[in-house]
Amino acid sequence: MSCKLMKKSVCCLKLARHCNISYNVFRTLQTNQDANKDTVDIVISGGGMVGTTLACALGKEGFLHGKKIVLLESASEKKFDLPAEYSNRTCALSPATVNLLSGLGVWDEILQMRCQPVKRMQVWDSCSDSIITFNNDDLNDNLAYIVENDVILEAVKRSLPKSHNLNIKYNTSAKSYIIPGITPGHDGLDQNSWVTVQLNDGSEIKTKLLIGADGMNSTVRKTCEFHTLRSDYGQSGLVATLKLTGDTENNVAWQRFLPTGPIAMLPLSNTDSCLIWTTTTENAKHLKQLSEDSFIDAVNDAFWHDRDMNSLAISAGGILNGVLNNILPGGASSSRQLPPTVVGIAANSRAAFPLGLLHSSSYAGHRVALIGDAAHRIHPLAGQGVNLGFGDVACLRNLLVEAVKNGTDLGSLALLAEYETQRQRSVLPVVGVIDGLQRLYSNSFTPIVMIRSLGLQTVNSLHFLKNIIIKQAST
Ligand SMILES: Cc1cc2nc3c(=O)[nH]c(=O)nc-3n(C[C@H](O)[C@H](O)[C@H](O)COP(=O)(O)OP(=O)(O)OC[C@H]3O[C@@H](n4cnc5c(N)ncnc54)[C@H](O)[C@@H]3O)c2cc1C
């Protein structure tokens, strides 16, 4: 700080004390005084679904109207026209996400484009007769909505407020970050030590709070050197847009656990569904290269074949079924429905993505927070990945609003530690359960098959437990 500026600040501080203004208010006044185009309150690095939604949520928040917010996105801004063909990249959005997006006006935009409700879900094992079904008849709500990623992002962009305090910079990459207390030589952890974001065009932005929404390879997380748990499943998620036989009501999500990984068919419309087929990386490559007809045969076969059936698990399941039918008033078994037959695939819709688990031990530090895949990336078998990211958005927005109301520094470690605590309480159990399920079902060892089959059958017969599971997955 120059001598002249320092004298001015001391003078202001004395004036503030004289007028009985709190130090925080004084800092805000000082911030506004010092403000120039390179000094902002919040920088969100990464404008994917999660980062853009946070920008929208903060930009629309009345309490934050005095705060300057910048969203950085390395990709260029694309003009979006809803294509006739469905995209192969989709997400199952939970009721909690729909709630968040409704509050931001995003859900109305999605409804004006397209989405498909999921009213029933059937999950079954290829090694036994065990099956679990979920439907929300009792709870008056859809289980989820299947929405294309492009539609979600476009809907969020259309909902972004046109306020002067939100500046969105496309085609702009954050090259590196200087974070006080983390970057060597920048040790200050006081109110005056801000984060410096160095951009690809050579310019810099200083900010009180840096939010890393820059995906699974997050540079923000790497700069912070947060210890990160990683597990490579050696699997790929093969996606495609499927054409179904006939034009009938299509609102069931189907998932069959094969020893190589789950295969799922999620409804997009009455004639289209999306495929998410988890398999070995080798097999994914092979499936991508198959002719269209052979690929369609392979998909139908994966949902229908009984080559993996384990006779011991089937017998044990039959005995358990008899016992449960005797002791449970409604009976134990759900009616197994047959998935629709696939008759075609959209041209060039096959693509494969490597799958793995990634969990950052910390989601926050002094003046830094991570959201979305930058903090946690999970297997898509339960369709929870982006929903966890939207949960981060809701939590951080609420805490930042509280901070503004209380005059707290937006980048304070206490505030961001609270964010980390709240989110890890929700995210860690999901990460654990999904990783456990993925390992439990990637196995055809008879005792394991028996345990999981009997467990699934028992849970399926306990309606109260299924309702608890639905409620948990909805939040
Ligand atoms: C096959 C598959 C199926 C899935 N299905 C589901 C599902 O059904 N339900 C569900 O909830 N989730 C699902 N997911 C997970 C979901 O896709 C991710 O959780 C979600 O895309 C993460 O969004 P994000 O915004 O956090 O990260 P990203 O989408 O990775 O966005 C990060 C953004 O940051 C930008 N960026 C990166 N570095 C910089 C930088 N230095 N400067 C500026 N910008 C930068 C990138 O350009 C990008 O736009 C699935 C994932 C896969 C692979």
CSV table of N, CA and C and ligand atoms in Angstrom, one decimal, residues 44-52 71-75 88-94 97 145-147 149 153 169 172-177 199 212-220 236-239 266 275-278 351-355 371-390, ligand 1:
chain,number,residue,atom,x,y,z
A,44,ILE,N,-15.6,-16.9,-9.4
A,44,ILE,CA,-16.0,-18.3,-9.5
A,44,ILE,C,-15.2,-18.8,-10.7
A,45,SER,N,-14.3,-19.7,-10.5
A,45,SER,CA,-13.5,-20.2,-11.6
A,45,SER,C,-14.1,-21.5,-12.2
A,46,GLY,N,-14.7,-21.4,-13.4
A,46,GLY,CA,-15.3,-22.6,-14.0
A,46,GLY,C,-16.8,-22.4,-14.2
A,47,GLY,N,-17.2,-22.3,-15.4
A,47,GLY,CA,-18.6,-22.0,-15.7
A,47,GLY,C,-19.3,-23.3,-16.3
A,48,GLY,N,-19.2,-24.4,-15.7
A,48,GLY,CA,-20.0,-25.6,-16.0
A,48,GLY,C,-21.3,-25.5,-15.4
A,49,MET,N,-22.1,-26.6,-15.3
A,49,MET,CA,-23.4,-26.5,-14.7
A,49,MET,C,-23.4,-26.0,-13.3
A,50,VAL,N,-22.4,-26.4,-12.5
A,50,VAL,CA,-22.4,-26.0,-11.1
A,50,VAL,C,-21.9,-24.6,-10.9
A,51,GLY,N,-20.8,-24.2,-11.5
A,51,GLY,CA,-20.3,-22.8,-11.4
A,51,GLY,C,-21.3,-21.8,-11.9
A,52,THR,N,-21.9,-22.1,-13.0
A,52,THR,CA,-22.8,-21.1,-13.6
A,52,THR,C,-24.1,-21.0,-12.7
A,71,LEU,N,-17.5,-14.6,-13.0
A,71,LEU,CA,-17.4,-16.0,-13.4
A,71,LEU,C,-16.5,-16.1,-14.6
A,72,LEU,N,-15.5,-17.0,-14.4
A,72,LEU,CA,-14.5,-17.3,-15.5
A,72,LEU,C,-14.8,-18.6,-16.1
A,73,GLU,N,-14.9,-18.7,-17.5
A,73,GLU,CA,-15.1,-19.9,-18.2
A,73,GLU,C,-14.1,-20.0,-19.4
A,74,SER,N,-13.3,-21.0,-19.4
A,74,SER,CA,-12.3,-21.1,-20.5
A,74,SER,C,-12.9,-21.4,-21.8
A,75,ALA,N,-14.1,-22.0,-21.9
A,75,ALA,CA,-14.7,-22.3,-23.2
A,75,ALA,C,-15.4,-21.0,-23.7
A,88,ASN,N,-26.4,-37.1,-25.9
A,88,ASN,CA,-26.1,-38.3,-25.1
A,88,ASN,C,-25.6,-38.0,-23.7
A,89,ARG,N,-25.5,-36.7,-23.4
A,89,ARG,CA,-25.0,-36.4,-22.0
A,89,ARG,C,-26.2,-35.9,-21.2
A,90,THR,N,-26.6,-36.6,-20.2
A,90,THR,CA,-27.8,-36.3,-19.5
A,90,THR,C,-27.5,-36.4,-18.0
A,91,CYS,N,-28.4,-35.9,-17.2
A,91,CYS,CA,-28.3,-36.1,-15.7
A,91,CYS,C,-29.7,-36.3,-15.2
A,92,ALA,N,-29.8,-37.2,-14.1
A,92,ALA,CA,-31.0,-37.4,-13.4
A,92,ALA,C,-31.0,-36.4,-12.3
A,93,LEU,N,-32.0,-35.4,-12.3
A,93,LEU,CA,-32.0,-34.4,-11.3
A,93,LEU,C,-32.9,-34.8,-10.2
A,94,SER,N,-32.5,-34.6,-9.0
A,94,SER,CA,-33.3,-35.0,-7.8
A,94,SER,C,-34.3,-33.9,-7.5
A,97,THR,N,-32.7,-30.7,-6.2
A,97,THR,CA,-32.1,-29.9,-7.3
A,97,THR,C,-33.2,-29.1,-8.0
A,145,TYR,N,-35.9,-36.3,-12.6
A,145,TYR,CA,-36.2,-35.8,-14.0
A,145,TYR,C,-34.9,-36.0,-14.7
A,146,ILE,N,-35.0,-36.6,-15.9
A,146,ILE,CA,-33.9,-36.7,-16.8
A,146,ILE,C,-33.8,-35.5,-17.7
A,147,VAL,N,-32.7,-34.8,-17.6
A,147,VAL,CA,-32.5,-33.6,-18.4
A,147,VAL,C,-31.1,-33.6,-19.1
A,149,ASN,N,-27.6,-32.3,-20.3
A,149,ASN,CA,-26.6,-31.3,-19.6
A,149,ASN,C,-26.7,-30.0,-20.4
A,153,LEU,N,-27.5,-26.3,-18.7
A,153,LEU,CA,-26.6,-25.2,-18.7
A,153,LEU,C,-27.3,-24.0,-19.4
A,169,LYS,N,-17.1,-13.9,-17.9
A,169,LYS,CA,-16.0,-13.8,-18.9
A,169,LYS,C,-15.8,-15.2,-19.5
A,172,THR,N,-12.0,-17.2,-21.1
A,172,THR,CA,-11.1,-16.7,-20.2
A,172,THR,C,-10.7,-17.8,-19.2
A,173,SER,N,-9.4,-18.2,-19.2
A,173,SER,CA,-8.9,-19.3,-18.3
A,173,SER,C,-8.2,-18.6,-17.2
A,174,ALA,N,-8.4,-19.2,-16.0
A,174,ALA,CA,-7.5,-18.8,-14.9
A,174,ALA,C,-6.3,-19.7,-15.0
A,175,LYS,N,-5.1,-19.0,-15.2
A,175,LYS,CA,-3.9,-19.8,-15.4
A,175,LYS,C,-3.3,-20.3,-14.1
A,176,SER,N,-3.3,-19.4,-13.1
A,176,SER,CA,-2.7,-19.7,-11.8
A,176,SER,C,-3.3,-18.8,-10.8
A,177,TYR,N,-3.1,-19.2,-9.5
A,177,TYR,CA,-3.7,-18.5,-8.4
A,177,TYR,C,-2.6,-18.2,-7.4
A,199,LEU,N,-4.8,-14.5,-15.2
A,199,LEU,CA,-5.6,-15.0,-16.4
A,199,LEU,C,-4.7,-15.3,-17.6
A,212,GLY,N,-13.6,-22.5,-6.5
A,212,GLY,CA,-13.2,-23.5,-7.6
A,212,GLY,C,-14.3,-24.3,-8.0
A,213,ALA,N,-14.8,-24.0,-9.3
A,213,ALA,CA,-15.9,-24.9,-9.8
A,213,ALA,C,-15.4,-25.4,-11.2
A,214,ASP,N,-14.1,-25.7,-11.1
A,214,ASP,CA,-13.3,-26.0,-12.4
A,214,ASP,C,-13.2,-27.5,-12.7
A,215,GLY,N,-14.2,-28.3,-12.2
A,215,GLY,CA,-14.2,-29.7,-12.5
A,215,GLY,C,-13.2,-30.6,-11.9
A,216,MET,N,-13.2,-31.9,-12.3
A,216,MET,CA,-12.5,-32.9,-11.6
A,216,MET,C,-11.0,-32.7,-11.7
A,217,ASN,N,-10.5,-32.0,-12.7
A,217,ASN,CA,-9.0,-31.7,-12.7
A,217,ASN,C,-8.7,-30.3,-12.1
A,218,SER,N,-9.5,-29.9,-11.2
A,218,SER,CA,-9.5,-28.5,-10.7
A,218,SER,C,-8.1,-28.0,-10.4
A,219,THR,N,-7.7,-26.9,-11.0
A,219,THR,CA,-6.4,-26.2,-10.7
A,219,THR,C,-6.5,-25.5,-9.3
A,220,VAL,N,-7.7,-25.1,-9.0
A,220,VAL,CA,-7.8,-24.5,-7.6
A,220,VAL,C,-7.5,-25.5,-6.6
A,236,SER,N,-15.3,-47.6,-17.9
A,236,SER,CA,-15.7,-46.4,-18.6
A,236,SER,C,-17.2,-46.4,-18.6
A,237,GLY,N,-17.8,-45.2,-18.7
A,237,GLY,CA,-19.2,-45.0,-18.9
A,237,GLY,C,-19.5,-44.8,-20.3
A,238,LEU,N,-20.1,-45.8,-21.0
A,238,LEU,CA,-20.5,-45.6,-22.4
A,238,LEU,C,-21.9,-45.0,-22.5
A,239,VAL,N,-22.0,-43.9,-23.2
A,239,VAL,CA,-23.3,-43.3,-23.3
A,239,VAL,C,-23.8,-43.3,-24.7
A,266,LEU,N,-32.4,-44.6,-19.2
A,266,LEU,CA,-33.1,-43.5,-18.6
A,266,LEU,C,-34.0,-42.8,-19.6
A,275,LEU,N,-28.6,-44.1,-22.7
A,275,LEU,CA,-27.9,-45.3,-22.1
A,275,LEU,C,-26.7,-44.8,-21.3
A,276,ILE,N,-26.5,-45.4,-20.2
A,276,ILE,CA,-25.2,-45.2,-19.4
A,276,ILE,C,-24.8,-46.6,-19.1
A,277,TRP,N,-23.8,-47.1,-19.8
A,277,TRP,CA,-23.4,-48.5,-19.6
A,277,TRP,C,-21.9,-48.5,-19.0
A,278,THR,N,-21.8,-48.9,-17.8
A,278,THR,CA,-20.5,-49.0,-17.1
A,278,THR,C,-19.9,-50.3,-17.5
A,351,ALA,N,-20.4,-42.4,-26.9
A,351,ALA,CA,-19.1,-41.8,-26.4
A,351,ALA,C,-18.8,-42.5,-25.0
A,352,ALA,N,-17.5,-42.5,-24.7
A,352,ALA,CA,-17.2,-43.2,-23.4
A,352,ALA,C,-16.3,-42.2,-22.5
A,353,PHE,N,-16.6,-42.3,-21.2
A,353,PHE,CA,-15.9,-41.5,-20.2
A,353,PHE,C,-15.3,-42.3,-19.2
A,354,PRO,N,-14.0,-42.1,-18.8
A,354,PRO,CA,-13.4,-42.9,-17.8
A,354,PRO,C,-14.1,-42.6,-16.4
A,355,LEU,N,-14.3,-43.6,-15.6
A,355,LEU,CA,-15.0,-43.4,-14.3
A,355,LEU,C,-14.0,-43.7,-13.2
A,371,ILE,N,-16.4,-26.4,-5.2
A,371,ILE,CA,-17.8,-26.9,-5.4
A,371,ILE,C,-17.8,-27.8,-6.5
A,372,GLY,N,-18.9,-28.7,-6.6
A,372,GLY,CA,-19.1,-29.6,-7.7
A,372,GLY,C,-17.9,-30.6,-7.8
A,373,ASP,N,-17.7,-31.0,-9.1
A,373,ASP,CA,-16.7,-32.1,-9.3
A,373,ASP,C,-15.3,-31.7,-8.9
A,374,ALA,N,-15.0,-30.4,-8.7
A,374,ALA,CA,-13.7,-30.0,-8.2
A,374,ALA,C,-13.5,-30.5,-6.8
A,375,ALA,N,-14.6,-30.7,-6.0
A,375,ALA,CA,-14.5,-31.2,-4.6
A,375,ALA,C,-14.7,-32.7,-4.6
A,376,HIS,N,-15.7,-33.2,-5.4
A,376,HIS,CA,-16.1,-34.7,-5.3
A,376,HIS,C,-16.6,-35.1,-6.6
A,377,ARG,N,-16.1,-36.3,-7.0
A,377,ARG,CA,-16.6,-36.9,-8.3
A,377,ARG,C,-16.9,-38.4,-8.0
A,378,ILE,N,-18.1,-38.8,-8.3
A,378,ILE,CA,-18.5,-40.1,-7.9
A,378,ILE,C,-19.0,-40.9,-9.2
A,379,HIS,N,-19.1,-42.2,-9.0
A,379,HIS,CA,-19.6,-43.1,-10.0
A,379,HIS,C,-21.0,-42.7,-10.4
A,380,PRO,N,-21.4,-42.7,-11.7
A,380,PRO,CA,-22.8,-42.3,-12.0
A,380,PRO,C,-23.9,-43.3,-11.7
A,381,LEU,N,-23.5,-44.4,-11.1
A,381,LEU,CA,-24.6,-45.5,-10.9
A,381,LEU,C,-25.8,-45.0,-10.2
A,382,ALA,N,-25.7,-44.0,-9.3
A,382,ALA,CA,-26.9,-43.6,-8.6
A,382,ALA,C,-27.3,-42.2,-9.1
A,383,GLY,N,-26.7,-41.7,-10.2
A,383,GLY,CA,-27.1,-40.4,-10.7
A,383,GLY,C,-27.1,-39.3,-9.7
A,384,GLN,N,-26.0,-39.2,-8.9
A,384,GLN,CA,-26.0,-38.2,-7.8
A,384,GLN,C,-25.0,-37.1,-8.0
A,385,GLY,N,-24.0,-37.3,-9.0
A,385,GLY,CA,-22.9,-36.4,-9.1
A,385,GLY,C,-23.2,-34.9,-9.1
A,386,VAL,N,-24.0,-34.5,-10.1
A,386,VAL,CA,-24.2,-33.0,-10.2
A,386,VAL,C,-25.2,-32.6,-9.1
A,387,ASN,N,-26.0,-33.5,-8.6
A,387,ASN,CA,-26.9,-33.1,-7.6
A,387,ASN,C,-26.2,-32.7,-6.3
A,388,LEU,N,-25.0,-33.4,-6.1
A,388,LEU,CA,-24.2,-33.0,-4.9
A,388,LEU,C,-23.6,-31.6,-5.2
A,389,GLY,N,-23.2,-31.4,-6.4
A,389,GLY,CA,-22.7,-30.0,-6.8
A,389,GLY,C,-23.8,-29.0,-6.6
A,390,PHE,N,-25.0,-29.3,-6.9
A,390,PHE,CA,-26.1,-28.3,-6.7
A,390,PHE,C,-26.3,-28.1,-5.2
B,1,LIG,C1,-21.4,-40.9,-17.9
B,1,LIG,C2,-21.8,-39.9,-16.9
B,1,LIG,C3,-23.1,-39.9,-16.4
B,1,LIG,C4,-23.5,-39.0,-15.4
B,1,LIG,N1,-24.8,-39.0,-15.0
B,1,LIG,C5,-25.2,-38.2,-14.0
B,1,LIG,C6,-26.5,-38.2,-13.5
B,1,LIG,O1,-27.4,-38.9,-14.0
B,1,LIG,N2,-26.8,-37.4,-12.4
B,1,LIG,C7,-25.9,-36.6,-11.8
B,1,LIG,O2,-26.2,-35.9,-10.9
B,1,LIG,N3,-24.6,-36.5,-12.3
B,1,LIG,C8,-24.2,-37.3,-13.3
B,1,LIG,N4,-22.9,-37.3,-13.8
B,1,LIG,C9,-22.0,-36.4,-13.1
B,1,LIG,C10,-22.1,-34.9,-13.7
B,1,LIG,O3,-21.9,-35.0,-15.1
B,1,LIG,C11,-21.0,-34.1,-13.1
B,1,LIG,O4,-21.1,-34.2,-11.7
B,1,LIG,C12,-21.1,-32.6,-13.5
B,1,LIG,O5,-20.9,-32.5,-14.9
B,1,LIG,C13,-20.0,-31.8,-12.8
B,1,LIG,O6,-20.3,-30.4,-13.2
B,1,LIG,P1,-19.2,-29.3,-12.7
B,1,LIG,O7,-19.8,-28.0,-13.2
B,1,LIG,O8,-18.8,-29.4,-11.3
B,1,LIG,O9,-17.9,-29.6,-13.5
B,1,LIG,P2,-17.6,-29.6,-15.1
B,1,LIG,O10,-18.8,-29.9,-15.8
B,1,LIG,O11,-16.4,-30.3,-15.3
B,1,LIG,O12,-17.3,-28.0,-15.4
B,1,LIG,C14,-16.1,-27.4,-15.1
B,1,LIG,C15,-16.0,-26.1,-15.9
B,1,LIG,O13,-14.8,-25.4,-15.6
B,1,LIG,C16,-14.2,-24.9,-16.7
B,1,LIG,N5,-12.8,-24.7,-16.4
B,1,LIG,C17,-11.9,-25.7,-16.0
B,1,LIG,N6,-10.7,-25.1,-15.7
B,1,LIG,C18,-10.8,-23.8,-15.9
B,1,LIG,C19,-10.0,-22.7,-15.7
B,1,LIG,N7,-8.7,-22.8,-15.3
B,1,LIG,N8,-10.4,-21.4,-15.9
B,1,LIG,C20,-11.7,-21.2,-16.3
B,1,LIG,N9,-12.6,-22.3,-16.5
B,1,LIG,C21,-12.2,-23.5,-16.3
B,1,LIG,C22,-14.4,-26.0,-17.8
B,1,LIG,O14,-14.3,-25.5,-19.1
B,1,LIG,C23,-15.8,-26.4,-17.4
B,1,LIG,O15,-16.8,-25.7,-18.1
B,1,LIG,C24,-22.5,-38.2,-14.8
B,1,LIG,C25,-21.2,-38.2,-15.2
B,1,LIG,C26,-20.8,-39.1,-16.2
B,1,LIG,C27,-19.4,-39.1,-16.7
